[in-house]
Amino acid sequence: IWSTDGDGIQSRWSDFVNILWNKISFAGDDGIDVEGGDGVDVKGNTVKFSRNNGIEVTDAHGVDVSWNWVNGSGDDGVHIERGGDVLVAYNNVSDSGHDGISVADVYGYSGPAISVAKTEMSAPSSSLYNAKIIGNFVRDSGNHGIAAYEVPSILIAWNNVSNSGFFGGYDTLRSEGPSCSRGGDGIHVEVSDGARKGNSDVLVDIIGNWVANSGDDGIDVDFTHQGRKGRDDGYDTKVMVMDVEEGDGYEEEPYVKNRVDINILANGVYNSRDDGIVVSLHGAGKGDSMDSGRESAPSGWLKGGPDGSHGHGITEINVLIARNVVNNPVDVYTPEISLYKTELPYFGSRGDGIE
């Protein structure tokens, strides 16, 4: 399929979709575009130089995007948005204008998530992740190599990610298209506990990846704690409601409890322009500041609602960063040497190994 005005291949609201072993070049929009449906397999395709996304799947459940070769996309190489039960595995994605692989607003499991980290970093069985990004080879992305936005439970494991934030896709061919070379992270995760109106558990497992030459951070995880809402505020919740012992400040008021687990284990992170591994925790307050309205409490608990009061609900936050290899070499700047004097090289730090 060559040089289409719109998508190379398009599917709308069909179940049990199989798009297999096609060659698509110079699509005027997305190379492959699937919207809606249950049971979507996009496998073994070669997609080159799409003006927008190489492969895009939206509002679908039971998605498997695997073993594809995606090159030179104007926006994301692989873009998955909404829906649930997503697997992106063993793809070769290069020279994307924006993110190499992007997964956003993907939900869809029932019951508690079981972390791979709790099984001593063994391979996941039928774990209950909303999305799994496994074994992909991603290089030369204009922004982030692998990015996840608002996916409450995600596994990012055994990927090879390099040269993120340096190169672009479509702009390398023509003068139009999205802006590129903006600097980005090798692996970038933004997530909050607001999926069920502030009562959502969060699980982020980033395990066994090789990340090199990132334009910003090697691995960056950003969690935002939303205002908590209890059952007597009129919201349904599947989270545990516990009795409160007298004297703890809640005065016989039931509260909802959820937990946030962020596990960054056994990754190799090399030569990042800024920090090697970064984990940031924010509270969403009523004002413009991300940290306004948040009250910290001992032992990793965040308490209270959007006004900062103790109200309903506590969130247990656990961050584990272990067995990683991080190598951020010191920059060496050699100034120009004039006819009159010789200046010594200047040594400056790129950033922190782990922040």
GROMACS .gro file of C-alpha atoms in nm:
model
  355
    1ILE     CA    1   0.000   0.000   0.000
    2TRP     CA    2   0.172   0.313  -0.122
    3SER     CA    3   0.114   0.691  -0.089
    4THR     CA    4  -0.249   0.709   0.026
    5ASP     CA    5  -0.427   1.038   0.092
    6GLY     CA    6  -0.562   0.910   0.425
    7ASP     CA    7  -0.484   0.604   0.637
    8GLY     CA    8  -0.304   0.313   0.482
    9ILE     CA    9  -0.542   0.065   0.650
   10GLN     CA   10  -0.846   0.170   0.853
   11SER     CA   11  -1.089  -0.029   1.071
   12ARG     CA   12  -1.389   0.116   1.255
   13TRP     CA   13  -1.577  -0.055   1.538
   14SER     CA   14  -1.531  -0.415   1.435
   15ASP     CA   15  -1.456  -0.705   1.667
   16PHE     CA   16  -1.184  -0.965   1.613
   17VAL     CA   17  -0.973  -0.752   1.381
   18ASN     CA   18  -0.656  -0.905   1.236
   19ILE     CA   19  -0.419  -0.679   1.040
   20LEU     CA   20  -0.126  -0.899   0.948
   21TRP     CA   21   0.187  -0.884   0.732
   22ASN     CA   22   0.116  -0.572   0.526
   23LYS     CA   23   0.365  -0.323   0.381
   24ILE     CA   24   0.255   0.040   0.399
   25SER     CA   25   0.456   0.345   0.289
   26PHE     CA   26   0.387   0.721   0.276
   27ALA     CA   27   0.033   0.715   0.418
   28GLY     CA   28  -0.123   1.062   0.422
   29ASP     CA   29  -0.252   1.012   0.779
   30ASP     CA   30  -0.188   0.701   0.995
   31GLY     CA   31  -0.025   0.395   0.849
   32ILE     CA   32  -0.272   0.167   1.033
   33ASP     CA   33  -0.571   0.316   1.218
   34VAL     CA   34  -0.807   0.100   1.427
   35GLU     CA   35  -1.091   0.253   1.628
   36GLY     CA   36  -1.313   0.051   1.859
   37GLY     CA   37  -1.378  -0.320   1.889
   38ASP     CA   38  -1.278  -0.618   2.101
   39GLY     CA   39  -0.991  -0.840   1.998
   40VAL     CA   40  -0.752  -0.637   1.781
   41ASP     CA   41  -0.431  -0.794   1.650
   42VAL     CA   42  -0.186  -0.580   1.452
   43LYS     CA   43   0.113  -0.801   1.379
   44GLY     CA   44   0.402  -0.837   1.139
   45ASN     CA   45   0.340  -0.517   0.943
   46THR     CA   46   0.601  -0.286   0.791
   47VAL     CA   47   0.490   0.077   0.815
   48LYS     CA   48   0.714   0.354   0.680
   49PHE     CA   49   0.693   0.734   0.657
   50SER     CA   50   0.334   0.789   0.773
   51ARG     CA   51   0.243   1.154   0.805
   52ASN     CA   52   0.081   1.100   1.148
   53ASN     CA   53   0.113   0.785   1.363
   54GLY     CA   54   0.261   0.468   1.223
   55ILE     CA   55   0.010   0.245   1.407
   56GLU     CA   56  -0.283   0.392   1.602
   57VAL     CA   57  -0.541   0.197   1.805
   58THR     CA   58  -0.811   0.381   2.004
   59ASP     CA   59  -1.107   0.268   2.218
   60ALA     CA   60  -1.034  -0.102   2.173
   61HIS     CA   61  -1.002  -0.388   2.422
   62GLY     CA   62  -0.785  -0.694   2.394
   63VAL     CA   63  -0.520  -0.523   2.183
   64ASP     CA   64  -0.203  -0.696   2.062
   65VAL     CA   65   0.042  -0.484   1.860
   66SER     CA   66   0.345  -0.706   1.808
   67TRP     CA   67   0.628  -0.785   1.569
   68ASN     CA   68   0.581  -0.473   1.355
   69TRP     CA   69   0.853  -0.265   1.188
   70VAL     CA   70   0.763   0.107   1.209
   71ASN     CA   71   0.994   0.372   1.068
   72GLY     CA   72   0.978   0.747   0.999
   73SER     CA   73   0.637   0.832   1.149
   74GLY     CA   74   0.551   1.201   1.170
   75ASP     CA   75   0.401   1.169   1.519
   76ASP     CA   76   0.418   0.850   1.732
   77GLY     CA   77   0.548   0.525   1.596
   78VAL     CA   78   0.286   0.324   1.790
   79HIS     CA   79   0.002   0.510   1.960
   80ILE     CA   80  -0.259   0.336   2.182
   81GLU     CA   81  -0.529   0.546   2.346
   82ARG     CA   82  -0.816   0.447   2.576
   83GLY     CA   83  -0.955   0.095   2.579
   84GLY     CA   84  -0.793  -0.177   2.789
   85ASP     CA   85  -0.592  -0.499   2.808
   86VAL     CA   86  -0.313  -0.380   2.579
   87LEU     CA   87   0.006  -0.560   2.476
   88VAL     CA   88   0.277  -0.384   2.273
   89ALA     CA   89   0.559  -0.630   2.221
   90TYR     CA   90   0.864  -0.703   2.007
   91ASN     CA   91   0.819  -0.411   1.769
   92ASN     CA   92   1.104  -0.229   1.597
   93VAL     CA   93   1.024   0.145   1.607
   94SER     CA   94   1.264   0.409   1.476
   95ASP     CA   95   1.286   0.772   1.369
   96SER     CA   96   0.949   0.884   1.513
   97GLY     CA   97   0.860   1.252   1.516
   98HIS     CA   98   0.719   1.240   1.869
   99ASP     CA   99   0.712   0.932   2.099
  100GLY     CA  100   0.837   0.598   1.974
  101ILE     CA  101   0.564   0.410   2.164
  102SER     CA  102   0.283   0.596   2.342
  103VAL     CA  103   0.005   0.445   2.556
  104ALA     CA  104  -0.254   0.682   2.708
  105ASP     CA  105  -0.571   0.651   2.920
  106VAL     CA  106  -0.578   0.272   2.908
  107TYR     CA  107  -0.778   0.100   3.181
  108GLY     CA  108  -0.945  -0.234   3.221
  109TYR     CA  109  -0.875  -0.499   3.480
  110SER     CA  110  -1.091  -0.632   3.758
  111GLY     CA  111  -0.946  -0.709   4.097
  112PRO     CA  112  -0.613  -0.613   4.255
  113ALA     CA  113  -0.301  -0.592   4.042
  114ILE     CA  114  -0.018  -0.832   4.120
  115SER     CA  115   0.325  -0.681   4.070
  116VAL     CA  116   0.600  -0.869   3.894
  117ALA     CA  117   0.831  -0.712   4.150
  118LYS     CA  118   0.663  -0.912   4.425
  119THR     CA  119   0.769  -1.237   4.255
  120GLU     CA  120   1.140  -1.157   4.260
  121MET     CA  121   1.144  -1.015   3.908
  122SER     CA  122   1.030  -1.335   3.743
  123ALA     CA  123   0.850  -1.323   3.408
  124PRO     CA  124   0.486  -1.212   3.440
  125SER     CA  125   0.219  -1.476   3.411
  126SER     CA  126  -0.137  -1.360   3.359
  127SER     CA  127  -0.079  -1.050   3.571
  128LEU     CA  128  -0.353  -0.793   3.574
  129TYR     CA  129  -0.188  -0.497   3.405
  130ASN     CA  130  -0.387  -0.250   3.198
  131ALA     CA  131  -0.100  -0.239   2.950
  132LYS     CA  132   0.223  -0.427   2.894
  133ILE     CA  133   0.509  -0.287   2.682
  134ILE     CA  134   0.760  -0.567   2.643
  135GLY     CA  135   1.069  -0.645   2.438
  136ASN     CA  136   1.052  -0.357   2.190
  137PHE     CA  137   1.348  -0.198   2.012
  138VAL     CA  138   1.292   0.180   2.006
  139ARG     CA  139   1.545   0.431   1.877
  140ASP     CA  140   1.574   0.785   1.742
  141SER     CA  141   1.248   0.927   1.881
  142GLY     CA  142   1.179   1.300   1.859
  143ASN     CA  143   1.039   1.311   2.214
  144HIS     CA  144   1.020   1.012   2.452
  145GLY     CA  145   1.122   0.662   2.352
  146ILE     CA  146   0.841   0.488   2.546
  147ALA     CA  147   0.569   0.699   2.712
  148ALA     CA  148   0.268   0.607   2.926
  149TYR     CA  149   0.009   0.867   3.024
  150GLU     CA  150  -0.260   0.785   3.283
  151VAL     CA  151  -0.233   0.407   3.272
  152PRO     CA  152  -0.297   0.301   3.636
  153SER     CA  153  -0.135  -0.042   3.607
  154ILE     CA  154   0.149  -0.089   3.360
  155LEU     CA  155   0.447  -0.315   3.296
  156ILE     CA  156   0.736  -0.177   3.089
  157ALA     CA  157   0.994  -0.453   3.065
  158TRP     CA  158   1.292  -0.577   2.865
  159ASN     CA  159   1.287  -0.300   2.605
  160ASN     CA  160   1.587  -0.153   2.426
  161VAL     CA  161   1.550   0.227   2.405
  162SER     CA  162   1.812   0.464   2.265
  163ASN     CA  163   1.858   0.815   2.127
  164SER     CA  164   1.533   0.961   2.260
  165GLY     CA  165   1.474   1.332   2.213
  166PHE     CA  166   1.731   1.390   1.943
  167PHE     CA  167   1.583   1.295   1.608
  168GLY     CA  168   1.248   1.328   1.431
  169GLY     CA  169   1.044   1.144   1.173
  170TYR     CA  170   0.854   1.333   0.907
  171ASP     CA  171   1.051   1.656   0.953
  172THR     CA  172   1.360   1.475   0.830
  173LEU     CA  173   1.182   1.429   0.495
  174ARG     CA  174   0.981   1.750   0.445
  175SER     CA  175   0.966   2.097   0.593
  176GLU     CA  176   0.623   2.045   0.752
  177GLY     CA  177   0.495   1.818   1.026
  178PRO     CA  178   0.528   1.815   1.405
  179SER     CA  179   0.825   1.976   1.571
  180CYS     CA  180   1.100   1.733   1.658
  181SER     CA  181   1.428   1.716   1.850
  182ARG     CA  182   1.269   1.863   2.163
  183GLY     CA  183   1.457   1.652   2.413
  184GLY     CA  184   1.285   1.360   2.586
  185ASP     CA  185   1.313   1.070   2.827
  186GLY     CA  186   1.402   0.716   2.737
  187ILE     CA  187   1.104   0.586   2.940
  188HIS     CA  188   0.847   0.840   3.061
  189VAL     CA  189   0.543   0.764   3.283
  190GLU     CA  190   0.282   1.014   3.403
  191VAL     CA  191   0.009   0.867   3.623
  192SER     CA  192  -0.234   0.968   3.898
  193ASP     CA  193  -0.474   0.791   4.133
  194GLY     CA  194  -0.775   0.969   3.980
  195ALA     CA  195  -0.902   0.689   3.758
  196ARG     CA  196  -1.196   0.613   3.988
  197LYS     CA  197  -1.251   0.968   4.114
  198GLY     CA  198  -0.946   0.960   4.338
  199ASN     CA  199  -0.980   0.601   4.456
  200SER     CA  200  -0.762   0.416   4.208
  201ASP     CA  201  -0.469   0.189   4.290
  202VAL     CA  202  -0.156   0.253   4.087
  203LEU     CA  203   0.109   0.001   3.985
  204VAL     CA  204   0.410   0.093   3.772
  205ASP     CA  205   0.666  -0.183   3.708
  206ILE     CA  206   0.971  -0.083   3.501
  207ILE     CA  207   1.196  -0.386   3.483
  208GLY     CA  208   1.500  -0.504   3.291
  209ASN     CA  209   1.514  -0.230   3.026
  210TRP     CA  210   1.826  -0.102   2.851
  211VAL     CA  211   1.806   0.276   2.808
  212ALA     CA  212   2.084   0.481   2.649
  213ASN     CA  213   2.154   0.830   2.514
  214SER     CA  214   1.836   1.002   2.633
  215GLY     CA  215   1.794   1.370   2.558
  216ASP     CA  216   1.658   1.432   2.909
  217ASP     CA  217   1.618   1.163   3.179
  218GLY     CA  218   1.675   0.795   3.124
  219ILE     CA  219   1.368   0.683   3.323
  220ASP     CA  220   1.118   0.939   3.456
  221VAL     CA  221   0.809   0.847   3.662
  222ASP     CA  222   0.573   1.124   3.772
  223PHE     CA  223   0.285   1.042   4.010
  224THR     CA  224   0.013   1.291   4.107
  225HIS     CA  225  -0.211   1.227   4.407
  226GLN     CA  226  -0.565   1.351   4.335
  227GLY     CA  227  -0.819   1.467   4.591
  228ARG     CA  228  -0.962   1.167   4.774
  229LYS     CA  229  -1.335   1.094   4.777
  230GLY     CA  230  -1.500   0.861   5.027
  231ARG     CA  231  -1.813   0.654   4.987
  232ASP     CA  232  -2.022   0.896   5.190
  233ASP     CA  233  -1.931   1.165   4.935
  234GLY     CA  234  -2.154   0.981   4.690
  235TYR     CA  235  -1.887   0.796   4.492
  236ASP     CA  236  -1.882   0.425   4.434
  237THR     CA  237  -1.551   0.257   4.498
  238LYS     CA  238  -1.406  -0.089   4.482
  239VAL     CA  239  -1.132   0.000   4.727
  240MET     CA  240  -1.128  -0.133   5.079
  241VAL     CA  241  -1.329   0.060   5.337
  242MET     CA  242  -1.178   0.018   5.680
  243ASP     CA  243  -1.283   0.100   6.034
  244VAL     CA  244  -1.082   0.369   6.203
  245GLU     CA  245  -0.957   0.323   6.553
  246GLU     CA  246  -1.048   0.586   6.807
  247GLY     CA  247  -0.794   0.860   6.851
  248ASP     CA  248  -0.641   0.860   6.504
  249GLY     CA  249  -0.807   1.184   6.398
  250TYR     CA  250  -1.087   1.042   6.187
  251GLU     CA  251  -1.343   1.016   6.467
  252GLU     CA  252  -1.537   0.703   6.365
  253GLU     CA  253  -1.551   0.807   5.999
  254PRO     CA  254  -1.495   0.534   5.743
  255TYR     CA  255  -1.220   0.598   5.495
  256VAL     CA  256  -1.103   0.447   5.170
  257LYS     CA  257  -0.751   0.319   5.134
  258ASN     CA  258  -0.558   0.266   4.815
  259ARG     CA  259  -0.193   0.212   4.738
  260VAL     CA  260   0.063   0.323   4.487
  261ASP     CA  261   0.353   0.094   4.396
  262ILE     CA  262   0.636   0.217   4.176
  263ASN     CA  263   0.905  -0.045   4.111
  264ILE     CA  264   1.213   0.033   3.902
  265LEU     CA  265   1.426  -0.279   3.897
  266ALA     CA  266   1.729  -0.421   3.714
  267ASN     CA  267   1.746  -0.160   3.439
  268GLY     CA  268   2.059  -0.040   3.263
  269VAL     CA  269   2.056   0.338   3.214
  270TYR     CA  270   2.346   0.501   3.032
  271ASN     CA  271   2.453   0.843   2.913
  272SER     CA  272   2.140   1.051   2.990
  273ARG     CA  273   2.161   1.424   2.927
  274ASP     CA  274   2.003   1.491   3.268
  275ASP     CA  275   1.920   1.237   3.541
  276GLY     CA  276   1.946   0.863   3.508
  277ILE     CA  277   1.633   0.766   3.708
  278VAL     CA  278   1.378   1.014   3.846
  279VAL     CA  279   1.065   0.952   4.057
  280SER     CA  280   0.847   1.255   4.142
  281LEU     CA  281   0.546   1.258   4.375
  282HIS     CA  282   0.297   1.545   4.363
  283GLY     CA  283  -0.023   1.641   4.539
  284ALA     CA  284  -0.305   1.799   4.339
  285GLY     CA  285  -0.432   2.098   4.533
  286LYS     CA  286  -0.696   2.361   4.465
  287GLY     CA  287  -0.445   2.618   4.343
  288ASP     CA  288  -0.207   2.629   4.053
  289SER     CA  289   0.078   2.472   4.245
  290MET     CA  290   0.093   2.095   4.212
  291ASP     CA  291   0.201   2.062   4.575
  292SER     CA  292  -0.057   2.294   4.731
  293GLY     CA  293  -0.324   2.115   4.929
  294ARG     CA  294  -0.108   1.811   4.996
  295GLU     CA  295  -0.027   1.706   5.348
  296SER     CA  296   0.248   1.457   5.401
  297ALA     CA  297   0.234   1.208   5.682
  298PRO     CA  298   0.489   0.959   5.817
  299SER     CA  299   0.559   0.621   5.660
  300GLY     CA  300   0.481   0.720   5.302
  301TRP     CA  301   0.113   0.811   5.346
  302LEU     CA  302  -0.066   1.102   5.183
  303LYS     CA  303  -0.378   1.220   5.363
  304GLY     CA  304  -0.675   1.435   5.285
  305GLY     CA  305  -0.889   1.583   5.013
  306PRO     CA  306  -0.824   1.859   4.760
  307ASP     CA  307  -0.849   2.127   5.031
  308GLY     CA  308  -0.566   1.968   5.228
  309SER     CA  309  -0.795   1.851   5.511
  310HIS     CA  310  -0.770   1.506   5.660
  311GLY     CA  311  -1.119   1.415   5.534
  312HIS     CA  312  -1.162   1.073   5.375
  313GLY     CA  313  -0.898   0.840   5.252
  314ILE     CA  314  -0.530   0.771   5.279
  315THR     CA  315  -0.291   0.659   5.008
  316GLU     CA  316   0.001   0.428   5.079
  317ILE     CA  317   0.294   0.502   4.847
  318ASN     CA  318   0.577   0.253   4.801
  319VAL     CA  319   0.874   0.329   4.577
  320LEU     CA  320   1.137   0.063   4.514
  321ILE     CA  321   1.447   0.140   4.305
  322ALA     CA  322   1.686  -0.153   4.312
  323ARG     CA  323   1.948  -0.348   4.114
  324ASN     CA  324   1.980  -0.084   3.843
  325VAL     CA  325   2.301   0.014   3.670
  326VAL     CA  326   2.317   0.390   3.608
  327ASN     CA  327   2.609   0.549   3.427
  328ASN     CA  328   2.590   0.925   3.368
  329PRO     CA  329   2.942   1.028   3.272
  330VAL     CA  330   3.065   1.375   3.358
  331ASP     CA  331   3.054   1.618   3.067
  332VAL     CA  332   3.387   1.760   2.956
  333TYR     CA  333   3.375   2.098   2.781
  334THR     CA  334   3.692   2.202   2.602
  335PRO     CA  335   3.691   2.576   2.526
  336GLU     CA  336   3.847   2.725   2.218
  337ILE     CA  337   4.217   2.795   2.244
  338SER     CA  338   4.314   3.149   2.145
  339LEU     CA  339   4.652   3.277   2.031
  340TYR     CA  340   4.703   3.448   2.365
  341LYS     CA  341   4.610   3.190   2.625
  342THR     CA  342   4.509   2.829   2.673
  343GLU     CA  343   4.211   2.745   2.894
  344LEU     CA  344   4.174   2.420   3.081
  345PRO     CA  345   3.876   2.192   3.010
  346TYR     CA  346   3.565   2.247   3.222
  347PHE     CA  347   3.407   1.948   3.393
  348GLY     CA  348   3.032   1.968   3.457
  349SER     CA  349   2.776   1.718   3.585
  350ARG     CA  350   2.496   1.603   3.355
  351GLY     CA  351   2.254   1.536   3.638
  352ASP     CA  352   2.189   1.292   3.918
  353GLY     CA  353   2.225   0.918   3.885
  354ILE     CA  354   1.903   0.859   4.080
  355GLU     CA  355   1.679   1.145   4.195
   0.00000   0.00000   0.00000
